CSV table of C-alpha atoms and ligand atoms in Angstrom, one decimal:
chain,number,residue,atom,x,y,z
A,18,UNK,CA,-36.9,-100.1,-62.3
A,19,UNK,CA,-39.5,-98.0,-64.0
A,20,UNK,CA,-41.9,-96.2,-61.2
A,21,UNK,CA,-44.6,-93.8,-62.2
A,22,UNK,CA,-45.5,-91.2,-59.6
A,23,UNK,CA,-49.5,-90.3,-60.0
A,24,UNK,CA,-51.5,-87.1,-58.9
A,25,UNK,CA,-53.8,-84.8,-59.4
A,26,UNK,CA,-54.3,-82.1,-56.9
A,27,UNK,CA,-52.4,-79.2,-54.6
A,28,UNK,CA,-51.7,-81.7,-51.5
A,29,UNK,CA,-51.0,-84.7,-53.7
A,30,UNK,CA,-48.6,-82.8,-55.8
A,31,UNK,CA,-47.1,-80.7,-52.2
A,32,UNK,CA,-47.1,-84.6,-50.4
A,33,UNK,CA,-45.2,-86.2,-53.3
A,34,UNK,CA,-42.7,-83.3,-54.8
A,35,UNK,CA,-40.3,-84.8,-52.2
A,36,UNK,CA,-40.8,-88.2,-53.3
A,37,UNK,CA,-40.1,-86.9,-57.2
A,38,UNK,CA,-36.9,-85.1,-56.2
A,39,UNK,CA,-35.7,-88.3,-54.2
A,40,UNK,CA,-36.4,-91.1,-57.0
A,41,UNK,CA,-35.1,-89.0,-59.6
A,42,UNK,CA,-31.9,-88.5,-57.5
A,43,UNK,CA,-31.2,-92.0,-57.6
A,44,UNK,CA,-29.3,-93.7,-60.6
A,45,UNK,CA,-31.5,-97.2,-60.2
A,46,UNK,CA,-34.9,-95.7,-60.7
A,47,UNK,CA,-36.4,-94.5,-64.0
A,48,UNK,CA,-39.0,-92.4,-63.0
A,49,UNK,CA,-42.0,-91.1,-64.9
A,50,UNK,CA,-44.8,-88.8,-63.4
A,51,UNK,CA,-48.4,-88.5,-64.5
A,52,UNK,CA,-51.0,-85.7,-63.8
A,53,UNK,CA,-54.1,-86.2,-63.9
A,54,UNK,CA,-55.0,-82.3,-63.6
A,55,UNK,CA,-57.7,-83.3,-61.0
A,56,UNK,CA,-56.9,-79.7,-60.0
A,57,UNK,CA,-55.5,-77.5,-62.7
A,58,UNK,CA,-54.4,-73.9,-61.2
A,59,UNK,CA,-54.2,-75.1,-57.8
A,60,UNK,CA,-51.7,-77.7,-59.3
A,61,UNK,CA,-49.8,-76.0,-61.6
A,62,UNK,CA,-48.8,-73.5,-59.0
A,63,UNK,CA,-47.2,-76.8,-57.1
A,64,UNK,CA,-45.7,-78.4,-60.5
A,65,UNK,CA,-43.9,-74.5,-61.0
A,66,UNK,CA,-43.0,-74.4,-57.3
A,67,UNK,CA,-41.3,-77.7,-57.6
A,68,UNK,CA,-40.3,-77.8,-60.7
A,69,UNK,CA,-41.7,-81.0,-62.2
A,70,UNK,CA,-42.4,-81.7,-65.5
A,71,UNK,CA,-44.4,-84.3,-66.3
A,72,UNK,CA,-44.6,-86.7,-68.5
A,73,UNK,CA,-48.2,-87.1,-68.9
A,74,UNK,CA,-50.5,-84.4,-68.1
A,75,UNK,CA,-54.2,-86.0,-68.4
A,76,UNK,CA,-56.0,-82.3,-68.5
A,77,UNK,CA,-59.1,-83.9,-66.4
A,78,UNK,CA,-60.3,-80.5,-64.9
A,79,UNK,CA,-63.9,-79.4,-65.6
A,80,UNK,CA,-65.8,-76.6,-63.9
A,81,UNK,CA,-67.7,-78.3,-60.8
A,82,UNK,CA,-67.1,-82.0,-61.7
A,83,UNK,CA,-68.7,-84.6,-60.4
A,84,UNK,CA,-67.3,-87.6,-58.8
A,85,UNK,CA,-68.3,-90.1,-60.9
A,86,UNK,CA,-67.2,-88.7,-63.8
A,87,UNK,CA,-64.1,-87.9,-62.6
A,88,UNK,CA,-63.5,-91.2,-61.2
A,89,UNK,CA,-64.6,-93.0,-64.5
A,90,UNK,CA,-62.4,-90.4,-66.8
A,91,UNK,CA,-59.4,-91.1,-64.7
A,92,UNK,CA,-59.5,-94.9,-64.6
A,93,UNK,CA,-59.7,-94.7,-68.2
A,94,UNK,CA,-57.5,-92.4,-69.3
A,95,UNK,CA,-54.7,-93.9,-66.4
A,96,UNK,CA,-55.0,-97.5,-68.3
A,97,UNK,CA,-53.4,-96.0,-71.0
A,98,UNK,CA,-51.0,-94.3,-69.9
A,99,UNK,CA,-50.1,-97.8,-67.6
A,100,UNK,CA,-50.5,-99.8,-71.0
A,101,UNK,CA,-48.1,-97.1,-72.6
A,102,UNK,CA,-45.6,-96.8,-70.1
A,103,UNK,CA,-45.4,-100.4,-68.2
A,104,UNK,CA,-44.2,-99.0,-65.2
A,105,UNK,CA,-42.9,-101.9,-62.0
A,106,UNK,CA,-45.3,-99.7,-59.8
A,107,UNK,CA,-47.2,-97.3,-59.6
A,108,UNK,CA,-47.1,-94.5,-56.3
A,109,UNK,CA,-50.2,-92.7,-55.1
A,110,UNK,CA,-50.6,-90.4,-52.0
A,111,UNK,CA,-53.9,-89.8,-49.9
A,112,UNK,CA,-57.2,-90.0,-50.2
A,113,UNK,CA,-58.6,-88.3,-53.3
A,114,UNK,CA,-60.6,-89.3,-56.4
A,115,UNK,CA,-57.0,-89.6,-58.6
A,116,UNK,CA,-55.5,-91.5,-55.5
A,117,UNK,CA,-58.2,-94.2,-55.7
A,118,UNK,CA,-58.5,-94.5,-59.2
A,119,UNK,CA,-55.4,-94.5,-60.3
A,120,UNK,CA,-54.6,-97.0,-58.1
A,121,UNK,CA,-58.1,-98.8,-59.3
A,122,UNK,CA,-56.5,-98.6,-63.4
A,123,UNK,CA,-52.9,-100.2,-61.6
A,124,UNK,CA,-55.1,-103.1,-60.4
A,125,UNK,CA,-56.3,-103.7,-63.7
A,126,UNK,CA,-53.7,-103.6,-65.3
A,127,UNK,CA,-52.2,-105.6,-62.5
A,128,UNK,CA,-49.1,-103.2,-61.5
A,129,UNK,CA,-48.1,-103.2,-57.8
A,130,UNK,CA,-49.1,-99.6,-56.4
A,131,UNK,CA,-47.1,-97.7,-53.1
A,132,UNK,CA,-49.8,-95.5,-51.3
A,133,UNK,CA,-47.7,-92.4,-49.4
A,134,UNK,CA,-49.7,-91.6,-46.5
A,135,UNK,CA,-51.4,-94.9,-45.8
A,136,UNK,CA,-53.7,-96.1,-42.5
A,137,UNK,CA,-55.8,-92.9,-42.2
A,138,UNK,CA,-59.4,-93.6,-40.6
A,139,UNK,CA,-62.3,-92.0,-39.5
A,140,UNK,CA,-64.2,-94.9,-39.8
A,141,UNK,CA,-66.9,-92.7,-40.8
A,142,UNK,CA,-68.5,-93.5,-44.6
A,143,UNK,CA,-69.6,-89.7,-44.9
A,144,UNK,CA,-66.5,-88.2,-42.5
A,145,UNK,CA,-64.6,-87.0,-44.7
A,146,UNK,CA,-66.8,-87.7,-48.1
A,147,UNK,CA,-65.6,-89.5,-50.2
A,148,UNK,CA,-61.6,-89.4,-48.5
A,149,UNK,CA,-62.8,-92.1,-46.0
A,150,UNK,CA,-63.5,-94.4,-49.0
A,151,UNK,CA,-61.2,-93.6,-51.0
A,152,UNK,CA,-58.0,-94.0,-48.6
A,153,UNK,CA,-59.9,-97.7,-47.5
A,154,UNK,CA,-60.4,-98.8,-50.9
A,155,UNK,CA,-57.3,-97.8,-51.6
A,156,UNK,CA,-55.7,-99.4,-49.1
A,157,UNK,CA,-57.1,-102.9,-50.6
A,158,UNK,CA,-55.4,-102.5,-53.8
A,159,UNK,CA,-52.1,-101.7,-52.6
A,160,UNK,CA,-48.7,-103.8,-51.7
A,161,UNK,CA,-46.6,-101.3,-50.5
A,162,UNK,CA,-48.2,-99.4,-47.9
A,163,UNK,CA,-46.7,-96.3,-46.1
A,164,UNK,CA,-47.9,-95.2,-42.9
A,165,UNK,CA,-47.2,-91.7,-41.5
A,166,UNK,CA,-47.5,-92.8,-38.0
A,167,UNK,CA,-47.8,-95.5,-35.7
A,168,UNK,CA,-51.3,-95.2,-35.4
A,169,UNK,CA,-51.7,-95.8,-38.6
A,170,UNK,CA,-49.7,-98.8,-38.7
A,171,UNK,CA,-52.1,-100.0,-36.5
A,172,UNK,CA,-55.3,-99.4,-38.1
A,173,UNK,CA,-53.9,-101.6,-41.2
A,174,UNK,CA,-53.0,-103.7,-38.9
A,175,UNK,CA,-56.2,-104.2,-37.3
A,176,UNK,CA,-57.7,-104.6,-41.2
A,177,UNK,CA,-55.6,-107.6,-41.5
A,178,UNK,CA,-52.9,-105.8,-43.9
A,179,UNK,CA,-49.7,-107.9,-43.7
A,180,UNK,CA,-47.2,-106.3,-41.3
A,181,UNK,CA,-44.2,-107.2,-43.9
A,182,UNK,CA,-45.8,-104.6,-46.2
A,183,UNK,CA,-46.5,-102.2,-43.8
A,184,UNK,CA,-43.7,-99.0,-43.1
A,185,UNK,CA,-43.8,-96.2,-40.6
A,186,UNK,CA,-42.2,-93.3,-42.3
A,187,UNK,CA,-43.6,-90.2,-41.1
A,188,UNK,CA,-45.4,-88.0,-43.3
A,189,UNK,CA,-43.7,-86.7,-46.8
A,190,UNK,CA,-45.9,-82.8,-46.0
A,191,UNK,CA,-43.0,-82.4,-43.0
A,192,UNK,CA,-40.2,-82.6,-46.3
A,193,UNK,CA,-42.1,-80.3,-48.6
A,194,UNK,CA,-42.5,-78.3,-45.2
A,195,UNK,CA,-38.6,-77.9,-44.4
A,196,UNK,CA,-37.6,-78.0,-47.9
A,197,UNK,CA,-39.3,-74.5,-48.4
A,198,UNK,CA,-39.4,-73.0,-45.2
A,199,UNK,CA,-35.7,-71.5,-44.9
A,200,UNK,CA,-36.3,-70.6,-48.5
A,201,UNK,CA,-39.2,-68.5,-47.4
A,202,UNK,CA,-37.9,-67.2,-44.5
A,203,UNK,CA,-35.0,-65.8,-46.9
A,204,UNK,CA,-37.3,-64.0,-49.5
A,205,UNK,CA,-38.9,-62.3,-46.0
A,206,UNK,CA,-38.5,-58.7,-48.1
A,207,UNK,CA,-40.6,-60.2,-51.2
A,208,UNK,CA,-43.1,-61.6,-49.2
A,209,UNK,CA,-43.7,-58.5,-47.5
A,210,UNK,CA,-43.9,-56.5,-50.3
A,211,UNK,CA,-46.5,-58.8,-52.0
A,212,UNK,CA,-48.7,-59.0,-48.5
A,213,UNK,CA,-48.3,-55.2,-48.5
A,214,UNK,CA,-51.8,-54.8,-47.7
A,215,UNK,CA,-51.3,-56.7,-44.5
A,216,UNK,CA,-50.5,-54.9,-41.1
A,217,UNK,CA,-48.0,-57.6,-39.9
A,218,UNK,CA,-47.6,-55.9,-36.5
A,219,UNK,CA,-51.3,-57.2,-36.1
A,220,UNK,CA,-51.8,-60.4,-35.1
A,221,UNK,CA,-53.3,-63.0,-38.1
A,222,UNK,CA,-55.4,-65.3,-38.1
A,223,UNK,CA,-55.4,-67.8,-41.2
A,224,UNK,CA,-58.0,-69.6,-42.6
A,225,UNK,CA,-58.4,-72.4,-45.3
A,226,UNK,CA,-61.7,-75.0,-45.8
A,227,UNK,CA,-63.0,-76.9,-48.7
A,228,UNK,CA,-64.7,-80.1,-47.0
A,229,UNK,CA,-67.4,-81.5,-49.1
A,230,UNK,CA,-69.3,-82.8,-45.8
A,231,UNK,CA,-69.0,-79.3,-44.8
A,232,UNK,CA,-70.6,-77.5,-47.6
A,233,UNK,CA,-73.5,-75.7,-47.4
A,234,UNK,CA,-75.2,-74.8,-43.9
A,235,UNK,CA,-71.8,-75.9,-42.6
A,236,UNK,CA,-69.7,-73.2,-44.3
A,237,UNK,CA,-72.3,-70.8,-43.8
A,238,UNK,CA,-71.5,-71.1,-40.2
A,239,UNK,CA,-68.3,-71.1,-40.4
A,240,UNK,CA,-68.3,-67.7,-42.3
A,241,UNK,CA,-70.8,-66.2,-39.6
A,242,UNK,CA,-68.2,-67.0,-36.9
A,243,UNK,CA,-64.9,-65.6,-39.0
A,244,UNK,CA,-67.7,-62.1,-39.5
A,245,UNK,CA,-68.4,-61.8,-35.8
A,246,UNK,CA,-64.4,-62.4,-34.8
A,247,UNK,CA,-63.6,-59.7,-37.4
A,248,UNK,CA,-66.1,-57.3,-35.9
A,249,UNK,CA,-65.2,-58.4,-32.3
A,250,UNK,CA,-61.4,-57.7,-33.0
A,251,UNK,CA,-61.0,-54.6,-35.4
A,252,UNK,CA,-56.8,-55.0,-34.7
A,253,UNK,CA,-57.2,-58.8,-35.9
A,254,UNK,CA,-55.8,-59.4,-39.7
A,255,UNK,CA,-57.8,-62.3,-41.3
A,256,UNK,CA,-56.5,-64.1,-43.9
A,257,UNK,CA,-58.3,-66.5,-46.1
A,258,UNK,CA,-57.2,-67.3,-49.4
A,259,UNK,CA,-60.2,-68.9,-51.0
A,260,UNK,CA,-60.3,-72.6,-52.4
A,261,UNK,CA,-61.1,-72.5,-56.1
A,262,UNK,CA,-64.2,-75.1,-55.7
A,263,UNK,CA,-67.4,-73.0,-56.3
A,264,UNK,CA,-69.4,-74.3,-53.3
A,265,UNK,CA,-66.5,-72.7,-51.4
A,266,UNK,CA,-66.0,-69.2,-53.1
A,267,UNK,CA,-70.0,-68.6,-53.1
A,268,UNK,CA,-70.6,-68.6,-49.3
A,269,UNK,CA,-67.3,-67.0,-48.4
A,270,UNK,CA,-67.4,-64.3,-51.0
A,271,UNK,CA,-71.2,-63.4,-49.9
A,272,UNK,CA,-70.6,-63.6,-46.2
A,273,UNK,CA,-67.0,-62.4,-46.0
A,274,UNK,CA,-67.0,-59.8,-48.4
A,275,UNK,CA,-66.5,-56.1,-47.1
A,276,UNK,CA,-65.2,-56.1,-43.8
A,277,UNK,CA,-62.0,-54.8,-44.1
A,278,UNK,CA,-59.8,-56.5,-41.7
A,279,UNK,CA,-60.9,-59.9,-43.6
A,280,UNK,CA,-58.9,-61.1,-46.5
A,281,UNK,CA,-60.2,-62.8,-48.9
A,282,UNK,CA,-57.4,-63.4,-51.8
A,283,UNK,CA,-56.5,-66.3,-54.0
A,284,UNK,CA,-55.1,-69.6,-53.3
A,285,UNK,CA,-51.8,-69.3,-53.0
A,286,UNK,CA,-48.7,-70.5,-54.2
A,287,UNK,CA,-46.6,-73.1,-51.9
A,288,UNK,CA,-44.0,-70.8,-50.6
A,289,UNK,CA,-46.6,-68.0,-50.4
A,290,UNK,CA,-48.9,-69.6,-48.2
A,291,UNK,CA,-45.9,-71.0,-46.1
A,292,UNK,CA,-44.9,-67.6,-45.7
A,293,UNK,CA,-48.3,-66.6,-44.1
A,294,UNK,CA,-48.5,-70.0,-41.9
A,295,UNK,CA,-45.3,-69.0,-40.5
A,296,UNK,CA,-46.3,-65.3,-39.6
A,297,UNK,CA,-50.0,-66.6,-38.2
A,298,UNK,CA,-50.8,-66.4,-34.7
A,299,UNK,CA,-53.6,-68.9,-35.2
A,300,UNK,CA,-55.1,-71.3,-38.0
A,301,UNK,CA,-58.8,-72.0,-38.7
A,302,UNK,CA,-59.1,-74.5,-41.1
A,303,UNK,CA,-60.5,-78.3,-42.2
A,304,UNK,CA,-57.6,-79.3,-44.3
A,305,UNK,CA,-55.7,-82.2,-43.7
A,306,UNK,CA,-52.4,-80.6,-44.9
A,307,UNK,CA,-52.6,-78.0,-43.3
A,308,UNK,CA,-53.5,-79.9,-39.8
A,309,UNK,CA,-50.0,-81.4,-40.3
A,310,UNK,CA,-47.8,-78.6,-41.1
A,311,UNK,CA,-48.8,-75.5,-38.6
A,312,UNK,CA,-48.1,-77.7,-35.3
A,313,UNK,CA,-44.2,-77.8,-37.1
A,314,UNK,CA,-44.6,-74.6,-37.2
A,315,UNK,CA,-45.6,-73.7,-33.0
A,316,UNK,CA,-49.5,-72.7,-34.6
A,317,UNK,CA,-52.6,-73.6,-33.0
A,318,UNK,CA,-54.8,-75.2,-35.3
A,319,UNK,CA,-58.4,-75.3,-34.9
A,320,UNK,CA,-60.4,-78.0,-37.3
A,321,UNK,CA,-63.3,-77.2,-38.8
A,322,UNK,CA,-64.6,-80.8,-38.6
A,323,UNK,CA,-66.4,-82.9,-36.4
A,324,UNK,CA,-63.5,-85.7,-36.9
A,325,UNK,CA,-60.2,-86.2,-37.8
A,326,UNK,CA,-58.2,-88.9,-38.7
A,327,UNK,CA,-55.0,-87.1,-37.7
A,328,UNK,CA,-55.7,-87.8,-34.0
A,329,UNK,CA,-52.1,-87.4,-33.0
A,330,UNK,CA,-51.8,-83.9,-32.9
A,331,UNK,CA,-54.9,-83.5,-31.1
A,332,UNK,CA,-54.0,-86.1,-28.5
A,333,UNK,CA,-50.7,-83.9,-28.4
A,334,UNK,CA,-52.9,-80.6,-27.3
A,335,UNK,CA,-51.6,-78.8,-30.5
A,336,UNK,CA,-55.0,-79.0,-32.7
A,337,UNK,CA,-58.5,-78.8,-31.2
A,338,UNK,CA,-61.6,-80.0,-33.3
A,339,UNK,CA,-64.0,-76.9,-33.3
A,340,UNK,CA,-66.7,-78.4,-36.1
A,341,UNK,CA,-69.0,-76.0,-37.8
A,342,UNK,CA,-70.8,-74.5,-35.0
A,343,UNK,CA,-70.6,-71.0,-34.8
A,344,UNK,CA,-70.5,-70.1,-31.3
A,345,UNK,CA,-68.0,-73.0,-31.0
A,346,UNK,CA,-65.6,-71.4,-33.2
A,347,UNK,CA,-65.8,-67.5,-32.0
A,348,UNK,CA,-65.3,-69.0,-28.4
A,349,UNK,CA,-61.8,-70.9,-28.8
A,350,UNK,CA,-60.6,-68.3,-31.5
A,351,UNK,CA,-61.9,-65.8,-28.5
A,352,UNK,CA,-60.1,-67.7,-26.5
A,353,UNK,CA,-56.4,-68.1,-28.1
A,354,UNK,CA,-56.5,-64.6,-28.4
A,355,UNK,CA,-56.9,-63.3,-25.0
A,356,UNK,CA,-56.0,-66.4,-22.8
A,357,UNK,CA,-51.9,-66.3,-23.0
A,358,UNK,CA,-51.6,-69.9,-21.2
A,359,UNK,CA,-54.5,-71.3,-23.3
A,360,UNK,CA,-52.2,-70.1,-26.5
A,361,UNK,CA,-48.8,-71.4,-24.8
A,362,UNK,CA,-50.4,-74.9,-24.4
A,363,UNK,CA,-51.9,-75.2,-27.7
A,364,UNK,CA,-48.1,-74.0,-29.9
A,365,UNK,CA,-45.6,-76.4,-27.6
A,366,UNK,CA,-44.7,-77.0,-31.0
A,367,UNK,CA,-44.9,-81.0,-30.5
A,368,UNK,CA,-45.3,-82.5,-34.4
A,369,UNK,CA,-45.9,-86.0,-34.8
A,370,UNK,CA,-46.3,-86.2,-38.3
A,371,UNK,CA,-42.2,-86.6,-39.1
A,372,UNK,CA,-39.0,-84.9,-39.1
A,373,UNK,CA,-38.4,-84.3,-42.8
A,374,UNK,CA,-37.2,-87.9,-43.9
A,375,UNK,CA,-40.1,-89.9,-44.8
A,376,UNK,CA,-39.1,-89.8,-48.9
A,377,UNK,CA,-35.4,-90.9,-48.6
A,378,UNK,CA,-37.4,-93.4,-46.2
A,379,UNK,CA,-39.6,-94.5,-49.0
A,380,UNK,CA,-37.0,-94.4,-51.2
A,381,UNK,CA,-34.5,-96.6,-49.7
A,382,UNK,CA,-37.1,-99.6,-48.6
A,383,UNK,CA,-38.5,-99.3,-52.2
A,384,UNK,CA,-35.1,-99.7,-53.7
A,385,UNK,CA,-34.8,-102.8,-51.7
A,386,UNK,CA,-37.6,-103.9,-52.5
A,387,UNK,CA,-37.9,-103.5,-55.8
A,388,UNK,CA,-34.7,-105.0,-56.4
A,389,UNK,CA,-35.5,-108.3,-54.6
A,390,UNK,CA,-38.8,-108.8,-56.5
A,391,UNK,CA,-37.0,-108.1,-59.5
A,392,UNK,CA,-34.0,-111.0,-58.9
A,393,UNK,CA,-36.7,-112.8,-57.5
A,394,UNK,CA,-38.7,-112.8,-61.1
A,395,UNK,CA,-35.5,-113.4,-63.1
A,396,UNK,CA,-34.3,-116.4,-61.2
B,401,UD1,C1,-60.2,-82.2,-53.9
B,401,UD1,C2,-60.3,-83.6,-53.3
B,401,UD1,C3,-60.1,-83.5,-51.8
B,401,UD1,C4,-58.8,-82.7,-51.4
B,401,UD1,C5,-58.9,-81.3,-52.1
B,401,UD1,C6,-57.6,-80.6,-51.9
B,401,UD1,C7,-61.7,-85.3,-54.2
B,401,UD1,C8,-63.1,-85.8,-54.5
B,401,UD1,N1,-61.6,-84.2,-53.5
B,401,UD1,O1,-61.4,-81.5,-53.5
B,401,UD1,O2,-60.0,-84.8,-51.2
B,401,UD1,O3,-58.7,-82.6,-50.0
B,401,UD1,O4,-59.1,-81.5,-53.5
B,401,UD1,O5,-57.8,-79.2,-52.3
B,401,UD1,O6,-60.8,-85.9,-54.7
B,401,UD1,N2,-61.2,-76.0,-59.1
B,401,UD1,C9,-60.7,-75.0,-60.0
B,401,UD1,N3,-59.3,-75.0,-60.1
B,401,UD1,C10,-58.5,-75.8,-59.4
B,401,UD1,C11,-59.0,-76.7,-58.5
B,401,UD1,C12,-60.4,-76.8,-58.4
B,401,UD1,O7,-61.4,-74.3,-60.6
B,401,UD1,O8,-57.2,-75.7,-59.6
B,401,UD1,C13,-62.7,-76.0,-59.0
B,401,UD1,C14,-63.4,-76.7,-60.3
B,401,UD1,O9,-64.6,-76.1,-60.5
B,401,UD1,C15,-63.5,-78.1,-59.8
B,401,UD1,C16,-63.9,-77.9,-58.4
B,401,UD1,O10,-63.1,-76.9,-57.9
B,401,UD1,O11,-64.5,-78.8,-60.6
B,401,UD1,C17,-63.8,-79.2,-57.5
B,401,UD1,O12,-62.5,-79.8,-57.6
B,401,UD1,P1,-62.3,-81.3,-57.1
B,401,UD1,O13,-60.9,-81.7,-57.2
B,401,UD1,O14,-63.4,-82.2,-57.6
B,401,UD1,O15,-62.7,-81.1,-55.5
B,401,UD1,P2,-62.0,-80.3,-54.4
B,401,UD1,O16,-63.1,-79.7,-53.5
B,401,UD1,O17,-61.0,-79.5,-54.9
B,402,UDP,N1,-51.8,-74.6,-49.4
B,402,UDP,C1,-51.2,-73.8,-50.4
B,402,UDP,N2,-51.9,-72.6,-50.8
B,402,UDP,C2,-53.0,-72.2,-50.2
B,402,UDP,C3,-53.6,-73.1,-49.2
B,402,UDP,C4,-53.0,-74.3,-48.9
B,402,UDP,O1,-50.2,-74.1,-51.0
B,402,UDP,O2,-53.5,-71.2,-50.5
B,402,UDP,C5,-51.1,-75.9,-49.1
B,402,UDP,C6,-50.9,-76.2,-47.7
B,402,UDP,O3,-49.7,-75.7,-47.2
B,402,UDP,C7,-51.0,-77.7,-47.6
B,402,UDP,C8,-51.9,-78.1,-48.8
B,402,UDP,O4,-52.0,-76.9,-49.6
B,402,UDP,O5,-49.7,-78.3,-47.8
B,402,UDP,C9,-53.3,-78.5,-48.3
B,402,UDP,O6,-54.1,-78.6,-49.4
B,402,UDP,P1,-55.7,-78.6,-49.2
B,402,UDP,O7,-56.1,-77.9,-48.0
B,402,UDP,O8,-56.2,-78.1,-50.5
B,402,UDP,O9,-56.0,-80.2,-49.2
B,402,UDP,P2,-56.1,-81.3,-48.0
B,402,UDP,O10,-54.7,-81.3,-47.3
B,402,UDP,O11,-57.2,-80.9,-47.1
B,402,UDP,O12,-56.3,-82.5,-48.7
């Protein structure tokens, strides 16, 4: 059975590693990856991590693409890599511009595609912009569908998907999570000599955000709340490596810039930035990744958005939705600082999102799967 595994940026490639490692361990599949190179540092820095190799590596990356040109580039460019390869299936993860596409050029070419990480809703068009759509249309073009949790079983459910086709795995970020983090914690002395600029008797606080729906005045107030907690809290370290997209680095490096317990470095490599979630006292951010890994982890998380569709660990008190509003922000950050119960309640360490199994998971109910459509076709 011939699968090819599809992605194009730094979650997609973090999310599915796992799902390479487990296919290619097993004798039954033959397993061919494509990049699309959505992302090009940010992903080679996972592809290196990882080690994977792939197969086809689409180059797609231009300097402040735009959507549609992106979408278009990647249907076209998948179809022949799909008429070239003829996989049984094709697997996508998430909600980005490669994740709908590619699973748009498997439709036309009429090859069955898995979606990792299926059943995620705002219900918001705009909320996140354009993951909403993407993860919905999606989610109309695929057979196998692979829920993280149970509420997202449910919203697939409740769109009429068909149950058979529907599996509650967990979430694949939880694998790429434990497979690195004893790693990391092992290489403590190298970390510490790379973060040598850091005072890690201090406590941190680590920041990520790249939301389209939040660019502009919405990361211009984020950065005026991450200034006034840096000047409120000289014996604060602030870490923020910056996301490569230019409506990020502009309003960060102008606003940021200078203060010198704010850090504003690169993105960083997987076991890198591991390294820092796991030293963090408390994480400011609006990624969805990230929202998944640091309750594992016993971190606070405070989102930078006005909605999530990773309600579980907010219903579970770990993660608290702080939007862009300024005064919002400085008061809970404010408020996990100096509030020792507030900061006990909010790092139970309760994490809904798996326990490190969801791509043997996959795995295994593809296999059977697979093999029944297969004796199915030849009889
Ligand atoms: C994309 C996804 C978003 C996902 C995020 C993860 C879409 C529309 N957006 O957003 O869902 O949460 O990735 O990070 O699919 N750039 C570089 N080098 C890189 C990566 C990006 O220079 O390695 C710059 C380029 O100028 C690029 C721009 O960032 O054009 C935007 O990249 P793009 O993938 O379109 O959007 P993201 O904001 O990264
Ligand atoms: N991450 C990383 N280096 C960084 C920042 C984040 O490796 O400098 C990882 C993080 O651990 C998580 C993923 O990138 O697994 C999240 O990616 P991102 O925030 O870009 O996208 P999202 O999850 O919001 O789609």
């Amino acid at each position: 059975m011939k699968i090819l595994i599809c992605f194009g940026t730094r979650p997609e490639a973090i999310k599915l590693a796992p799902i390479v490692k487990q296919f290619q361990s097993r004798p039954g599949f033959d397993v061919r990856v494509c990049v699309t190179s959505q992302h090009r540092e940010m992903l080679d820095q996972v592809l290196e991590i990882f080690e994977i190799s792939p197969n086809h590596d689409l180059n797609l990356m231009t300097p402040g693409q735009t959507l549609e040109h992106l979408t278009g580039k990647v249907v076209e460019r998948m179809s022949k890599v799909l008429l070239q390869e003829k996989p049984d299936c094709i697997v996508v993860q998430g909600d980005t511009t490669t994740t709908f596409a590619a699973a748009l050029a498997a439709f036309y070419h009429k090859v069955g595609v898995v979606h990792v990480e299926a059943g995620l809703r705002t219900y918001q068009k705009f909320a996140p912009f354009p993951e909403e759509m993407n993860r919905q249309m999606t989610s109309r073009l695929t057979d196998w569908h692979f829920a993280p949790t149970v509420r997202a079983r449910e919203a697939l459910l409740k769109e009429n998907f068909s149950a058979e086709n529907i599996f509650v795995v967990g979430n694949t970020v939880i694998d790429a999570l434990l497979m690195t983090v004893d790693k990391v914690r092992s290489l403590d002395d190298e970390f510490r000599q790379r973060f040598m600029f850091l005072d890690l008797h201090k406590r941190m606080l680590l920041i990520t955000g790249h939301r389209r729906e939040n660019f502009g005045q919405g990361f211009v107030n984020v950065c005026n709340a991450i200034r006034t907690i840096a000047k409120a809290n000289p014996s604060l370290e602030i870490v923020y490596p910056v996301h490569l997209n230019p409506n990020v680095q502009k309003p960060v490096n102008a606003i940021l810039s200078g203060l010198s317990n704010v850090h504003l470095i690169p993105p960083q490599d997987y076991l890198a930035f591991v390294w820092l979630l796991d030293r963090s006292h408390i994480v400011l951010t609006d990624s969805g990744g990230v929202q998944e890994e640091a309750p594992s982890l016993r971190k606070p998380v405070l989102v930078t958005r006005d909605t999530t569709e990773r309600t579980e660990a907010v219903d579970a008190g770990v993660a608290r939705l702080v939007g862009t509003d300024t005064d919002v922000i400085v008061h809970l950050v404010q408020r996990l600082l100096d509030d020792n119960l507030f900061y006990k309640e909010m790092s139970h360490g309760q994490n809904p999102y798996g326990d490190g199994t969801s791509s043997e998971k996959i795995a295994e109910i593809l296999e059977r799967s697979l093999s029944v459509h297969s004796s199915n076709s030849r009889n």
